[in-house]
mmCIF file with all atom_site columns, C-alpha atoms in Angstrom:
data_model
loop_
_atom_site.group_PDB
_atom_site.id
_atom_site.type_symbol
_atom_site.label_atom_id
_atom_site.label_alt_id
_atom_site.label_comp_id
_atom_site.label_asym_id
_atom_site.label_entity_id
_atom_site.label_seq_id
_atom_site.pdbx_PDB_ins_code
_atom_site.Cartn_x
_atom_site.Cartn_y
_atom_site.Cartn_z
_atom_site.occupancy
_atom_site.B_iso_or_equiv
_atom_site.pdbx_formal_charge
_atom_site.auth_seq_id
_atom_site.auth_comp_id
_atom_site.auth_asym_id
_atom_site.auth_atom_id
_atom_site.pdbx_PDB_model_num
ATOM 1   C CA . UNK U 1 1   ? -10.786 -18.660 -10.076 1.00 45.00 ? 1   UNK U CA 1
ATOM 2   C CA . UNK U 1 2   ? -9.560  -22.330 -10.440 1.00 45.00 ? 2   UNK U CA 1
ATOM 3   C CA . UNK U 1 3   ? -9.829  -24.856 -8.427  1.00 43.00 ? 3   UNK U CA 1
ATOM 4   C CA . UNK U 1 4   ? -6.482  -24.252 -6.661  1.00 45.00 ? 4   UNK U CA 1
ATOM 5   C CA . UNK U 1 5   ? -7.399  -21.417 -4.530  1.00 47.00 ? 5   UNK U CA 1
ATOM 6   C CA . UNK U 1 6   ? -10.299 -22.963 -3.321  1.00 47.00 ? 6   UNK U CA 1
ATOM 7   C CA . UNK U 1 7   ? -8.237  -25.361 -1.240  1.00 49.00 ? 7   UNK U CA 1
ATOM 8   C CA . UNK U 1 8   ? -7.561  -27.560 -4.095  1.00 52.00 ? 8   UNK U CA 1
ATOM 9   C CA . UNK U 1 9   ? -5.210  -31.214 -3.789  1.00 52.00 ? 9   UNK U CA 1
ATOM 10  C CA . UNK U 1 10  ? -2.022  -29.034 -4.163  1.00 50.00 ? 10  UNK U CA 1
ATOM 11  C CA . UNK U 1 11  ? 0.929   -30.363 -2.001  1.00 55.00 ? 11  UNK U CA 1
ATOM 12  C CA . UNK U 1 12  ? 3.912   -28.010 -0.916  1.00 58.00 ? 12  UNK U CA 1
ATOM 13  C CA . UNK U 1 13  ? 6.267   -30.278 -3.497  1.00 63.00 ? 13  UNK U CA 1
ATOM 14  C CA . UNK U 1 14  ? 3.755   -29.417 -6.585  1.00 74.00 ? 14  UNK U CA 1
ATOM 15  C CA . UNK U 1 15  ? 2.651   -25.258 -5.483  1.00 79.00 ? 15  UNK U CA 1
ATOM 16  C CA . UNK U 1 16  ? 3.921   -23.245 -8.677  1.00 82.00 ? 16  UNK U CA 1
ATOM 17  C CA . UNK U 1 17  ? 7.374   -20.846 -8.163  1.00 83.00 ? 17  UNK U CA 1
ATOM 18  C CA . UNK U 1 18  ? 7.297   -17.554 -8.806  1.00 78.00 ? 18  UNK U CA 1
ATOM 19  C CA . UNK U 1 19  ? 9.317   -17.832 -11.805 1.00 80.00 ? 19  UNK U CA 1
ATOM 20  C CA . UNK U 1 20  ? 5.930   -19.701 -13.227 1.00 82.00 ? 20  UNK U CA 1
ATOM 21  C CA . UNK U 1 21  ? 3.988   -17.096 -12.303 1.00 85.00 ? 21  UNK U CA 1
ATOM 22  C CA . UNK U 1 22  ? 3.176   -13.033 -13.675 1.00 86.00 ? 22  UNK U CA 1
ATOM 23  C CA . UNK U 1 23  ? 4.019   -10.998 -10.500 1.00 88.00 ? 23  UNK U CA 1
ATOM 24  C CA . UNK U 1 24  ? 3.389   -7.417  -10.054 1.00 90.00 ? 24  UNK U CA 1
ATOM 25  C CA . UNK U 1 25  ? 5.676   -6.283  -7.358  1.00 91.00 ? 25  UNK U CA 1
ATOM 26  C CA . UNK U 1 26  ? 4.595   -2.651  -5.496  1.00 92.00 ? 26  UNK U CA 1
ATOM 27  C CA . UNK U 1 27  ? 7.978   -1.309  -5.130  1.00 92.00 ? 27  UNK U CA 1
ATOM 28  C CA . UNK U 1 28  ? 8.507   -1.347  -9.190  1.00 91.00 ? 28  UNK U CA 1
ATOM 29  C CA . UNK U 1 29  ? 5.065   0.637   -9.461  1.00 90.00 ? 29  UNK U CA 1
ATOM 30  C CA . UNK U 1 30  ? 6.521   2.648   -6.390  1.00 90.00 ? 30  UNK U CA 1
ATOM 31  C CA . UNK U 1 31  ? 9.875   3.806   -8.306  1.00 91.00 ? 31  UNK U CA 1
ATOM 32  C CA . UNK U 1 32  ? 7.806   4.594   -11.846 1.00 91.00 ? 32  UNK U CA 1
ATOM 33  C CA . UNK U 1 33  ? 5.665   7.019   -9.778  1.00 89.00 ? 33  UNK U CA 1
ATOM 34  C CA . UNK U 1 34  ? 2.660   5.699   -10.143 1.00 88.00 ? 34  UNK U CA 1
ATOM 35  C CA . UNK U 1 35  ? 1.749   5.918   -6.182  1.00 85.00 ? 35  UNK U CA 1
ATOM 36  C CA . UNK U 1 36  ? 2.871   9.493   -5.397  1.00 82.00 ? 36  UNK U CA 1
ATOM 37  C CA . UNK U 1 37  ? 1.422   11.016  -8.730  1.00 80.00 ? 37  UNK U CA 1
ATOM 38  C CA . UNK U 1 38  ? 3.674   11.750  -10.685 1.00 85.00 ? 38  UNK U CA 1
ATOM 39  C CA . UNK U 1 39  ? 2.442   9.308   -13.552 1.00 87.00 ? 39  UNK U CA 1
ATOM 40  C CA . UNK U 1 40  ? -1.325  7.976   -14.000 1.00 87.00 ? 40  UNK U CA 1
ATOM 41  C CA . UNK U 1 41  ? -0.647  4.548   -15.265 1.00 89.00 ? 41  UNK U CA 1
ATOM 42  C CA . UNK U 1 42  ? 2.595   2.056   -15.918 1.00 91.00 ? 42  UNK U CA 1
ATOM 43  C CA . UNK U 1 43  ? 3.052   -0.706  -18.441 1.00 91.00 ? 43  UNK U CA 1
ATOM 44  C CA . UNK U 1 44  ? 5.178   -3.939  -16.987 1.00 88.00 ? 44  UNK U CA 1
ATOM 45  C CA . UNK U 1 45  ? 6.292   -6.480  -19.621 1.00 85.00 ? 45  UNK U CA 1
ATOM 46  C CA . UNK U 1 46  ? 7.011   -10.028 -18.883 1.00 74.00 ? 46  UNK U CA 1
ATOM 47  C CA . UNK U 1 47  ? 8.459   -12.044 -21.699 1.00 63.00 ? 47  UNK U CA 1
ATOM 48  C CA . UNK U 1 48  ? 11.079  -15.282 -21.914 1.00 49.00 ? 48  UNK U CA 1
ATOM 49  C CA . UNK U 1 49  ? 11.718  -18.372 -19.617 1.00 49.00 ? 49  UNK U CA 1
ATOM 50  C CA . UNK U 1 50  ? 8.316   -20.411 -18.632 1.00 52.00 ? 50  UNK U CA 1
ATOM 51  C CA . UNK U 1 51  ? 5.756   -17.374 -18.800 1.00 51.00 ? 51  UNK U CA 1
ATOM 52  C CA . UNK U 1 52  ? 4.542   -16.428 -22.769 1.00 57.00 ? 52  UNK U CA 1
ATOM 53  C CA . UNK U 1 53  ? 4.997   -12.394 -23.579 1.00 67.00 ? 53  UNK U CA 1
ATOM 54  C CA . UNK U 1 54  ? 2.146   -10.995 -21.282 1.00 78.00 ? 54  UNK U CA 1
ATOM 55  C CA . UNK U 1 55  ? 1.849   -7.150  -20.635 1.00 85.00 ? 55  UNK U CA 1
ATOM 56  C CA . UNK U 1 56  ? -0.228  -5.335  -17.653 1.00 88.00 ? 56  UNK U CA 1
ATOM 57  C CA . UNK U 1 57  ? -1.126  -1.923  -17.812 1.00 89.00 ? 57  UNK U CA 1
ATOM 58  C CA . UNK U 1 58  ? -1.494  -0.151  -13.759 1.00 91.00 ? 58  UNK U CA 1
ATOM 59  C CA . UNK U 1 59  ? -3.480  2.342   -13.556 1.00 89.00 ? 59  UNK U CA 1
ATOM 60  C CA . UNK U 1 60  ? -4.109  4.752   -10.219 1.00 86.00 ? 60  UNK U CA 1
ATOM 61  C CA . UNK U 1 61  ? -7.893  4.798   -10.059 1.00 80.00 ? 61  UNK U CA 1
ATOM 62  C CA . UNK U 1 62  ? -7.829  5.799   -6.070  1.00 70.00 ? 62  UNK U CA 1
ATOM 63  C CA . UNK U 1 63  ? -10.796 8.563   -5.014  1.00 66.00 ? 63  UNK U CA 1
ATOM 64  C CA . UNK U 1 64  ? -11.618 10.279  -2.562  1.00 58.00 ? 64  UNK U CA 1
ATOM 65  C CA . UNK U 1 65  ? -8.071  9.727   -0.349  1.00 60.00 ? 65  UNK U CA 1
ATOM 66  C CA . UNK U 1 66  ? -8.686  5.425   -0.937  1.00 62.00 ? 66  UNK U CA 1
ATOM 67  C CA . UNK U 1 67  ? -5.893  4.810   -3.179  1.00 74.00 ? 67  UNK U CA 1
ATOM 68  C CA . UNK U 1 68  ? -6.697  1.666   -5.701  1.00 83.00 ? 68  UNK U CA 1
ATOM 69  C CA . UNK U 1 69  ? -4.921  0.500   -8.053  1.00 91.00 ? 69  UNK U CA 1
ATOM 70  C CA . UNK U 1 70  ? -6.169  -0.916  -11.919 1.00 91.00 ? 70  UNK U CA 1
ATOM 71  C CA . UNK U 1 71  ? -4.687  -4.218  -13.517 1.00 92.00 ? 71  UNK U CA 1
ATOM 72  C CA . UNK U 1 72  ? -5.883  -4.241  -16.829 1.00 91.00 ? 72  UNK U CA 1
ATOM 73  C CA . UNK U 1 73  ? -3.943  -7.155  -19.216 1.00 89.00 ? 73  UNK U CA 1
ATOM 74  C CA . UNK U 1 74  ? -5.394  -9.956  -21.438 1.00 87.00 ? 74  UNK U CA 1
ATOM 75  C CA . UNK U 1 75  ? -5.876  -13.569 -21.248 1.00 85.00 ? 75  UNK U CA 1
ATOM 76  C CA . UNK U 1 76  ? -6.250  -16.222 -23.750 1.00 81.00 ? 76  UNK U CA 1
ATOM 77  C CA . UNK U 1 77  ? -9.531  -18.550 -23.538 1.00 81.00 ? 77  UNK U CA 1
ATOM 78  C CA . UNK U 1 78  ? -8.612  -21.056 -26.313 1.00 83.00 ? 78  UNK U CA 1
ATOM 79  C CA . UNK U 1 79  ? -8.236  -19.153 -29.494 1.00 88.00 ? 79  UNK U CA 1
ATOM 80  C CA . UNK U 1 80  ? -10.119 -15.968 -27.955 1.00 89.00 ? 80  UNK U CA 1
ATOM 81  C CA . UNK U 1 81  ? -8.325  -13.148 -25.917 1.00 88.00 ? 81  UNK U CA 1
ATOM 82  C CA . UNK U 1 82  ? -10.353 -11.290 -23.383 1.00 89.00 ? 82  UNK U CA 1
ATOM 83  C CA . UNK U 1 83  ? -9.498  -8.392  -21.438 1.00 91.00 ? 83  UNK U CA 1
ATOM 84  C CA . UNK U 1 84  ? -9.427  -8.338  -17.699 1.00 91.00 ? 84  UNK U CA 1
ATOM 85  C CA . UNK U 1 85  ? -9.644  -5.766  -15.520 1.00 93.00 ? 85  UNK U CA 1
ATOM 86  C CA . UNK U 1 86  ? -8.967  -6.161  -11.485 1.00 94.00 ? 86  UNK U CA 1
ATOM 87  C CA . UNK U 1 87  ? -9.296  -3.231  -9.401  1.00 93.00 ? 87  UNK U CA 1
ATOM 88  C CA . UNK U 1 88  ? -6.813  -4.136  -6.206  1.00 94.00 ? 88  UNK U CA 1
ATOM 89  C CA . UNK U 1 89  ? -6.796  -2.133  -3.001  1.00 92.00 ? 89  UNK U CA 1
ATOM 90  C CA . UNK U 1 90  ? -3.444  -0.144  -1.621  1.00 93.00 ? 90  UNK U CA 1
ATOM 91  C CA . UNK U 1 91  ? -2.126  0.806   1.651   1.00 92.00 ? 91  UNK U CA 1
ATOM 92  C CA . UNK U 1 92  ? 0.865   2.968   3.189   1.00 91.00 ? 92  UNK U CA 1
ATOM 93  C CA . UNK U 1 93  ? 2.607   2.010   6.296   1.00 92.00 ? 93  UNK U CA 1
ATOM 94  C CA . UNK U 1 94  ? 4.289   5.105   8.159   1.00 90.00 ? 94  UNK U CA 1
ATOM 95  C CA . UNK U 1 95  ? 8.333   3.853   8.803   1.00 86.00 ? 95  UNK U CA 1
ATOM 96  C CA . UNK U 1 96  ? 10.705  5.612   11.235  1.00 85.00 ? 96  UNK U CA 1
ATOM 97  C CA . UNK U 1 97  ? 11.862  8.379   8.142   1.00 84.00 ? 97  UNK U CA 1
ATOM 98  C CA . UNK U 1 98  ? 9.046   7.542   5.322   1.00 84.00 ? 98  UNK U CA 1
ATOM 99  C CA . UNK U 1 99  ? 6.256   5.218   4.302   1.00 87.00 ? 99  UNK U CA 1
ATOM 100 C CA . UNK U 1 100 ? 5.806   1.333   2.393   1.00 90.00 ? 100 UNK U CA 1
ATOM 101 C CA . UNK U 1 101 ? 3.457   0.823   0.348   1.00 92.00 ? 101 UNK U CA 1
ATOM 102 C CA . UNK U 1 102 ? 1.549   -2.568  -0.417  1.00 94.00 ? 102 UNK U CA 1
ATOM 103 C CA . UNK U 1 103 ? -0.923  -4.564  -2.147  1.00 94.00 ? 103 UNK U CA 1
ATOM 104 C CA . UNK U 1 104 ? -4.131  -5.319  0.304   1.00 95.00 ? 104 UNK U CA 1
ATOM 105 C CA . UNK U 1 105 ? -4.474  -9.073  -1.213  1.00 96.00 ? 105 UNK U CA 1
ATOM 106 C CA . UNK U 1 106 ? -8.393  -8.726  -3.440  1.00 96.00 ? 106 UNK U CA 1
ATOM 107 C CA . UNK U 1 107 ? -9.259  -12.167 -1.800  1.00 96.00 ? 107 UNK U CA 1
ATOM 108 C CA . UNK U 1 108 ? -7.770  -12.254 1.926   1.00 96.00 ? 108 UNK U CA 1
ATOM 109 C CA . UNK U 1 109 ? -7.285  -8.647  2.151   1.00 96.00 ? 109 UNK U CA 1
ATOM 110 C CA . UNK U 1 110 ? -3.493  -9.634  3.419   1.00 96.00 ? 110 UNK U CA 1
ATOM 111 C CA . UNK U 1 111 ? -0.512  -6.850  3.284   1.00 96.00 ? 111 UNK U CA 1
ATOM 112 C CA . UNK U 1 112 ? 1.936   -7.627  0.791   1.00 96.00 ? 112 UNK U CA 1
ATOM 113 C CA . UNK U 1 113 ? 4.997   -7.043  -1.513  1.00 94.00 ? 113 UNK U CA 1
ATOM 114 C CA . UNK U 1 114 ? 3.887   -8.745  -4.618  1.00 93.00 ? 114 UNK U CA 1
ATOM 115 C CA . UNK U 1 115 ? 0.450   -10.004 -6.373  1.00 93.00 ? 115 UNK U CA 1
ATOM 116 C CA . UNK U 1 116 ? 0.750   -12.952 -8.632  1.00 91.00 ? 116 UNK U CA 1
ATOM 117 C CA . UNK U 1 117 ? -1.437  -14.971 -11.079 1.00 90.00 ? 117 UNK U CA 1
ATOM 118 C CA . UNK U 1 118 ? -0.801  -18.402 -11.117 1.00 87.00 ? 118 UNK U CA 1
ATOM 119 C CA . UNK U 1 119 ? -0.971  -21.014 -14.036 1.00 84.00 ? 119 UNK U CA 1
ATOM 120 C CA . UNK U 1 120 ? -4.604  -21.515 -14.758 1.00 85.00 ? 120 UNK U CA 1
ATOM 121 C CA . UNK U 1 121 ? -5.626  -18.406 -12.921 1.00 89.00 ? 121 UNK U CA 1
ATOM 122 C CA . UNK U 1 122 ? -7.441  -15.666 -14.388 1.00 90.00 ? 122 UNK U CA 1
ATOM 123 C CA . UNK U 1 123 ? -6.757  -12.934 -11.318 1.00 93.00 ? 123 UNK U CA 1
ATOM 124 C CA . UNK U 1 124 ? -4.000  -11.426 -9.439  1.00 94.00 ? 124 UNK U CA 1
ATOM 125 C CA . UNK U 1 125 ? -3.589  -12.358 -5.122  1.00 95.00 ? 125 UNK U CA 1
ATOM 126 C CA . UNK U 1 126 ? -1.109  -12.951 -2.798  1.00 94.00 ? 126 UNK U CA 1
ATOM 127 C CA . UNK U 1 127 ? 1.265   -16.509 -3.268  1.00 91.00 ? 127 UNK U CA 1
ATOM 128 C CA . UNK U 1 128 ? -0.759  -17.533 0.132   1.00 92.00 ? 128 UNK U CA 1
ATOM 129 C CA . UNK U 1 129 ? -4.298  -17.621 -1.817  1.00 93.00 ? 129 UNK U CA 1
ATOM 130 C CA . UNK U 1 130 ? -3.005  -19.130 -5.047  1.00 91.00 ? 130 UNK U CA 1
ATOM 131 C CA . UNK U 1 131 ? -0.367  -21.347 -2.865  1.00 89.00 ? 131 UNK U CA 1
ATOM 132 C CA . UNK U 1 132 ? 2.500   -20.199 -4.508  1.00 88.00 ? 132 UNK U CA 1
ATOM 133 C CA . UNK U 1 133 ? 6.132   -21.123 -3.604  1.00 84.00 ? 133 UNK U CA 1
ATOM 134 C CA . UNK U 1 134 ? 7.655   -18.800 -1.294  1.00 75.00 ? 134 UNK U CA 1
ATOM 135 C CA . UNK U 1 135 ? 10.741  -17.467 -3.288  1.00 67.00 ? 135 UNK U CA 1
ATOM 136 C CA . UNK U 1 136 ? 13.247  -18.830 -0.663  1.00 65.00 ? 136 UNK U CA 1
ATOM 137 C CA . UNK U 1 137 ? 11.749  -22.415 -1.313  1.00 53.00 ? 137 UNK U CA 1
ATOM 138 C CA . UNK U 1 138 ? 12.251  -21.675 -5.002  1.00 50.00 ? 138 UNK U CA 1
ATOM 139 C CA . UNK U 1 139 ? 15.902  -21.585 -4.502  1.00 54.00 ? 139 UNK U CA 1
ATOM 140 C CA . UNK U 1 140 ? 16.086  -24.479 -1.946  1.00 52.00 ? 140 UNK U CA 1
ATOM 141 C CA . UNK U 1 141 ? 14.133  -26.363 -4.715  1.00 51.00 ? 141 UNK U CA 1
ATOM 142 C CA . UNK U 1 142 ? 17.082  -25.537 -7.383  1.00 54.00 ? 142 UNK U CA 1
ATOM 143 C CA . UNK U 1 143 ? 19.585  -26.164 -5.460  1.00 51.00 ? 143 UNK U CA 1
ATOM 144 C CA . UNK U 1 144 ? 19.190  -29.398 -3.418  1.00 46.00 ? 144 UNK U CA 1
ATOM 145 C CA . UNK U 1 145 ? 19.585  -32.675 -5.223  1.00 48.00 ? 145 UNK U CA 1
ATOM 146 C CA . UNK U 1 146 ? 16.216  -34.731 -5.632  1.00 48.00 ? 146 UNK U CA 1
ATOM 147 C CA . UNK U 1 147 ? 15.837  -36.679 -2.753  1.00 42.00 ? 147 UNK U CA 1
ATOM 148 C CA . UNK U 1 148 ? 17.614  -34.552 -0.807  1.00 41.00 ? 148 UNK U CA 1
ATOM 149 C CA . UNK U 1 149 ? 14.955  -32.757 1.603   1.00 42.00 ? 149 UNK U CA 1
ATOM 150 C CA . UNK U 1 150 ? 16.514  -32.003 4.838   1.00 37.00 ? 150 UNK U CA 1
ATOM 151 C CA . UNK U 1 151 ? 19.793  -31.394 3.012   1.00 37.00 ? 151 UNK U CA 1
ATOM 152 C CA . UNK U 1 152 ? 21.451  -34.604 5.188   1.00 39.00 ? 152 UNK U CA 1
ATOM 153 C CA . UNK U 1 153 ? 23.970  -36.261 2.393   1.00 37.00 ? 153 UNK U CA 1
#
């Protein structure tokens, strides 16, 4: 890992956004099947704005009633590209009619929605490890003025 999730010098004004990010959100590998069998493994693009054409391939590699999940996608080391591959830990939650799944964060072991890899990163965690923006301070960043922090004019 870099030297940001090690408690790096990063300040709340400076944490990458999600849109600078790759995320992996459960509920996407949820609707494709992937977590109720129906498919072994799922392909999610990412291409366009900030983040350069990236693919992931998800595969179910759960045994024995532990489900766990496979990232498998490439990164570029200068001019060399080396694949990766992060196994990542499941979990269902029982709801009044149903279930949710989630991610069990690889380095705090943390519930969530959505894994991300962060500039400069070289594995998927939650935005807490990496110190990622939460999404609604994404859009308080875009749309306050600079300057503007409490939103008093």
């Amino acid at each position: 890992m870099g030297s940001s999730s090690s408690g790096g010098s990063r300040t709340v004004k400076n944490w990458p956004t999600f849109a600078e990010c790759l995320v992996v959100p459960i509920h996407r590998l949820v609707r494709a099947g992937l977590l109720n069998g129906k498919v072994a493994e799922v392909r999610l693009d990412w291409s366009g704005g900030e983040i350069a054409s990236n693919s992931i391939l998800v595969r179910n590699e759960g045994s024995g009633g532990v489900p766990a999940l496979e990232l498998v996608f490439w990164l570029q080391d200068g001019d060399v590209w080396r694949e990766v591959e992060q196994r990542v830990g499941v979990v269902q939650t029982r709801l009044h009619r149903g279930h949710h799944w989630w991610w069990l964060c690889p380095l705090c072991q943390r519930r969530v929605r959505c894994l991300a890899m962060a500039p400069g990163e070289s594995s998927f965690a939650c935005r807490v490890c990496f110190q990622i923006a939460s999404p609604a301070r994404d859009r308080r960043r875009t749309s306050r003025p600079e300057g503007d922090a409490l939103g008093v004019g």
